[in-house]
Amino acid sequence: MSSQFFLKTNKDIELFQGYPEFNECNHTSKVSQVISSVVSPCGRFLALSTKEAVQVFCGANFETLLLEAKILDVYDIKFSPSGNFLNTWERPLTSDPEHKNVKIWFLNQEIPDATKVEPVYDYKYKSQSNWSLQYSKLDNFAMKLFSKDLRIVKLSMKEPNFDFNKPFATLSLDQDQNDQNRKFTTYLVSPSEHPTICTFMPEKSGKPAQLTIWPILEGKITKKIATKSFFKADSCQLKWNSQGNAILCLAITDFDSQNKSYYGENTLYLLSFQGVNGTLGGNSVRVPLANGPVHDFTWSPTSRQFGVIAGYMPATVAFFDMRGNIVHSLDNQSKNTMLFSPSGNYILIGGFGNLQGAVEILDRHNKFKSVAKFNATNTSVCMWSPGGEFIMTATTSPRLRVDNAVKVWHVSGNLVFVKEFKELLKVDWRSPIKVKTYTNSHVAKEMTIDQDTETAALDPKLNKSQLSIHKSVSEFAAAHPQQAANHSSANAGKGSASKPAGAYKPPHARRAGGSAGGSSVPGMTRTVPGMANKPIPGASGNTKTTSRRRKAKTPDNTDTGSSNNSVPSSSSSEASPEEKKMRSLLKKLRSIETLKQRQINGDKLEDTQVLKISTEAKVVADLKTLGWSESDA
């Protein structure tokens, strides 16, 4: 049975069971607006905040209220990696300068009364960015960045103490007199059971930026595991691999010195080490990338490889080993997102945002062979299921306020579930519970990862013939035929070498190889209703006779050879308003027929083109009002 996933709207939280049922197993509705909601990484808790309170739920379907804190205007909530601590950020009070707007709640305990729980630590932090403490993987260390140093406290799961005035370890730059006026701006703790810390200092006053990995040792930390100095770095993004022995740093400048990019310059660096806390040495390299911005970079779950999408569109997609060497690259393509499946067997590459939503699935164990393609247009959220056999895509507000929906796809590219919303704000999977807990309790026995429960909710391994498609997919296809056609157009056109019949042709090609019927459209199988077939020069037939017939005029200045049912052929200055309108409508009808043929051929259409097709009935009705009928074609 697949993992659960939850959907958040303005006032509702809906929890769904995964494949194959996709049935709703819990529905939490609030009187006031749900501001923020998040599922803990351990899978035990669901936390949400409203204007009046913060609530935490636990249980198989999040049916049990564990904690309810009556605090106002909580706009952000975060869990620690093992889920034992909940961090909340309230809007600072201007009326009370001493108001401590960040609170930490301890959840790994039996709570007799949900409304009588006090925070174990609180402090003041005005900004809503980087406000939360950082925790180690097992929640046994917590870190807080002060103005001149980084302080680390060691936590006990019985009575956690956040006394940063008496830290377990301190990391500062006081020992280096040359760096007195500089400080850490970014830091990230590794996700290993023996954690290390990576810190970043930006370039300043002609001194290079510095990236350093430190061990967590009691007292003042002075040992450096690995370090790298470089220029062109005003800020950075850090990503550890899952083993915690290598980190990628994307260095970013505010301005591009070559004036080629609005977003500045990007450079990617790799720092790694061997042994516990770098006992066998460290290494640092600059990753070779194509010129242009870095769109995405991510680690494989195996921690031995990482992938990067970089360069101007179409971008370069490449995969690297732990030494920064390229092991495989793909053809340049318009993609900006890369996601490894949790098992590492598959790799998703997609083009979202200002791209058209094309998605491709690669088999990592079969020489990066493409196993599926599908279109997920207008996607704002994309993520693998915890089992790695399904993919969730969603269109959420306020990124897009129309066509809000969640869709679940199988790794074969088949759509298996759809649910539409008037306004969908957030979606997320619920991970299987990875810590050992007491029977019928949320309290963890010990802070170690339970490898048995880690695979308890893996998705079933199915091929296309074994897939069960939820009834919501057929209902969605009936209500939105064009979107359903676009979903499968990528697979439908896969392997087709010939151009579709309705493909675009430049004007000179149309003149050179145009058909005899001037009003027929390339690739169309029938003539547009209401458009007379007029011979054109170079077509088969007696061109001279046609020319003479066009020149012969009757006293009322109309063509003697024109049919009674054809479109009036008088010039624009002589045509009546009804004739002008009819010609305009027939032109629009011809354009609609062209788009319909492209749709049949499997071409990808824009939203405006789909909307134009939907106006066909109105165009025909307007033509009939003017006296035209389909028999006139």
PDB file of N, CA and C in Angstrom, residues 2 32 46 64 116 118-119 148 216 220 233 284 308 329 361-362 368-369 416 427 429 458 461 472 514 575 583 601 612:
ATOM      1  N   SER A   2       0.562   2.182  -0.839  1.00  0.00           N
ATOM      2  CA  SER A   2       1.375   3.372  -0.983  1.00  0.00           C
ATOM      3  C   SER A   2       1.200   4.314   0.202  1.00  0.00           C
ATOM      4  N   SER A  32     -11.535  29.292  10.869  1.00  0.00           N
ATOM      5  CA  SER A  32     -10.677  30.356  10.363  1.00  0.00           C
ATOM      6  C   SER A  32      -9.668  29.788   9.366  1.00  0.00           C
ATOM      7  N   LEU A  46       1.361  15.922  12.205  1.00  0.00           N
ATOM      8  CA  LEU A  46       0.884  16.962  11.300  1.00  0.00           C
ATOM      9  C   LEU A  46       0.629  18.211  12.127  1.00  0.00           C
ATOM     10  N   THR A  64      -5.739  12.168  16.139  1.00  0.00           N
ATOM     11  CA  THR A  64      -5.592  12.491  17.557  1.00  0.00           C
ATOM     12  C   THR A  64      -4.950  13.864  17.727  1.00  0.00           C
ATOM     13  N   LYS A 116      -2.380  22.312  27.695  1.00  0.00           N
ATOM     14  CA  LYS A 116      -1.524  22.763  28.793  1.00  0.00           C
ATOM     15  C   LYS A 116      -0.081  22.317  28.540  1.00  0.00           C
ATOM     16  N   GLU A 118       3.771  23.932  27.599  1.00  0.00           N
ATOM     17  CA  GLU A 118       4.573  25.139  27.538  1.00  0.00           C
ATOM     18  C   GLU A 118       5.794  24.907  26.641  1.00  0.00           C
ATOM     19  N   PRO A 119       6.249  25.942  25.923  1.00  0.00           N
ATOM     20  CA  PRO A 119       7.451  25.782  25.101  1.00  0.00           C
ATOM     21  C   PRO A 119       8.685  25.538  25.965  1.00  0.00           C
ATOM     22  N   LYS A 148      28.566  36.806  16.138  1.00  0.00           N
ATOM     23  CA  LYS A 148      29.990  36.540  15.919  1.00  0.00           C
ATOM     24  C   LYS A 148      30.362  35.067  15.976  1.00  0.00           C
ATOM     25  N   ILE A 216      31.917  18.457  14.928  1.00  0.00           N
ATOM     26  CA  ILE A 216      31.316  18.921  16.179  1.00  0.00           C
ATOM     27  C   ILE A 216      32.103  18.300  17.326  1.00  0.00           C
ATOM     28  N   LYS A 220      35.772  24.804  22.020  1.00  0.00           N
ATOM     29  CA  LYS A 220      35.972  25.685  20.877  1.00  0.00           C
ATOM     30  C   LYS A 220      36.491  24.883  19.682  1.00  0.00           C
ATOM     31  N   ALA A 233      31.272  35.270  -5.132  1.00  0.00           N
ATOM     32  CA  ALA A 233      30.321  34.590  -4.248  1.00  0.00           C
ATOM     33  C   ALA A 233      29.772  35.586  -3.239  1.00  0.00           C
ATOM     34  N   SER A 284      38.406  19.192  -2.276  1.00  0.00           N
ATOM     35  CA  SER A 284      37.530  20.256  -2.770  1.00  0.00           C
ATOM     36  C   SER A 284      37.842  20.503  -4.238  1.00  0.00           C
ATOM     37  N   VAL A 308      23.251  17.797 -12.455  1.00  0.00           N
ATOM     38  CA  VAL A 308      23.174  19.258 -12.581  1.00  0.00           C
ATOM     39  C   VAL A 308      22.520  19.598 -13.922  1.00  0.00           C
ATOM     40  N   SER A 329      26.076  12.393 -19.755  1.00  0.00           N
ATOM     41  CA  SER A 329      25.389  13.637 -20.097  1.00  0.00           C
ATOM     42  C   SER A 329      24.316  13.339 -21.132  1.00  0.00           C
ATOM     43  N   ILE A 361      11.266  10.405 -17.577  1.00  0.00           N
ATOM     44  CA  ILE A 361      11.767   9.525 -16.529  1.00  0.00           C
ATOM     45  C   ILE A 361      12.908   8.697 -17.109  1.00  0.00           C
ATOM     46  N   LEU A 362      14.059   8.697 -16.422  1.00  0.00           N
ATOM     47  CA  LEU A 362      15.238   7.954 -16.859  1.00  0.00           C
ATOM     48  C   LEU A 362      15.489   6.786 -15.911  1.00  0.00           C
ATOM     49  N   PHE A 368      20.810   5.248 -18.163  1.00  0.00           N
ATOM     50  CA  PHE A 368      20.012   6.482 -18.234  1.00  0.00           C
ATOM     51  C   PHE A 368      19.011   6.441 -19.391  1.00  0.00           C
ATOM     52  N   LYS A 369      18.508   5.274 -19.694  1.00  0.00           N
ATOM     53  CA  LYS A 369      17.537   5.120 -20.776  1.00  0.00           C
ATOM     54  C   LYS A 369      16.199   5.755 -20.390  1.00  0.00           C
ATOM     55  N   VAL A 416      -2.816   8.202 -12.854  1.00  0.00           N
ATOM     56  CA  VAL A 416      -3.630   7.239 -12.108  1.00  0.00           C
ATOM     57  C   VAL A 416      -4.627   7.907 -11.167  1.00  0.00           C
ATOM     58  N   VAL A 427       0.513  20.669  -1.143  1.00  0.00           N
ATOM     59  CA  VAL A 427       0.411  19.209  -1.178  1.00  0.00           C
ATOM     60  C   VAL A 427       1.717  18.634  -0.634  1.00  0.00           C
ATOM     61  N   TRP A 429       3.605  14.464   0.573  1.00  0.00           N
ATOM     62  CA  TRP A 429       3.514  13.065   0.952  1.00  0.00           C
ATOM     63  C   TRP A 429       3.779  12.923   2.441  1.00  0.00           C
ATOM     64  N   LEU A 458       6.489   1.011   1.116  1.00  0.00           N
ATOM     65  CA  LEU A 458       6.969   1.148  -0.250  1.00  0.00           C
ATOM     66  C   LEU A 458       5.853   0.859  -1.238  1.00  0.00           C
ATOM     67  N   LYS A 461       5.445  -2.617  -7.049  1.00  0.00           N
ATOM     68  CA  LYS A 461       6.161  -2.566  -8.328  1.00  0.00           C
ATOM     69  C   LYS A 461       5.230  -3.118  -9.406  1.00  0.00           C
ATOM     70  N   SER A 472     -11.365   8.803 -11.181  1.00  0.00           N
ATOM     71  CA  SER A 472     -11.251  10.263 -11.305  1.00  0.00           C
ATOM     72  C   SER A 472     -10.543  10.656 -12.601  1.00  0.00           C
ATOM     73  N   GLY A 514       2.345  24.142 -52.374  1.00  0.00           N
ATOM     74  CA  GLY A 514       0.970  24.293 -51.947  1.00  0.00           C
ATOM     75  C   GLY A 514       0.026  23.438 -52.757  1.00  0.00           C
ATOM     76  N   ALA A 575     -17.862  45.441 -49.929  1.00  0.00           N
ATOM     77  CA  ALA A 575     -18.613  44.409 -49.230  1.00  0.00           C
ATOM     78  C   ALA A 575     -19.479  45.025 -48.142  1.00  0.00           C
ATOM     79  N   ARG A 583     -16.872  36.636 -43.687  1.00  0.00           N
ATOM     80  CA  ARG A 583     -15.519  36.276 -44.067  1.00  0.00           C
ATOM     81  C   ARG A 583     -14.624  36.133 -42.830  1.00  0.00           C
ATOM     82  N   ASN A 601      -2.913  15.195 -34.542  1.00  0.00           N
ATOM     83  CA  ASN A 601      -1.565  14.735 -34.867  1.00  0.00           C
ATOM     84  C   ASN A 601      -0.659  14.637 -33.638  1.00  0.00           C
ATOM     85  N   LYS A 612      -9.400  28.631 -28.070  1.00  0.00           N
ATOM     86  CA  LYS A 612      -9.923  28.988 -29.392  1.00  0.00           C
ATOM     87  C   LYS A 612     -10.732  27.839 -29.967  1.00  0.00           C
TER      88      LYS A 612
END
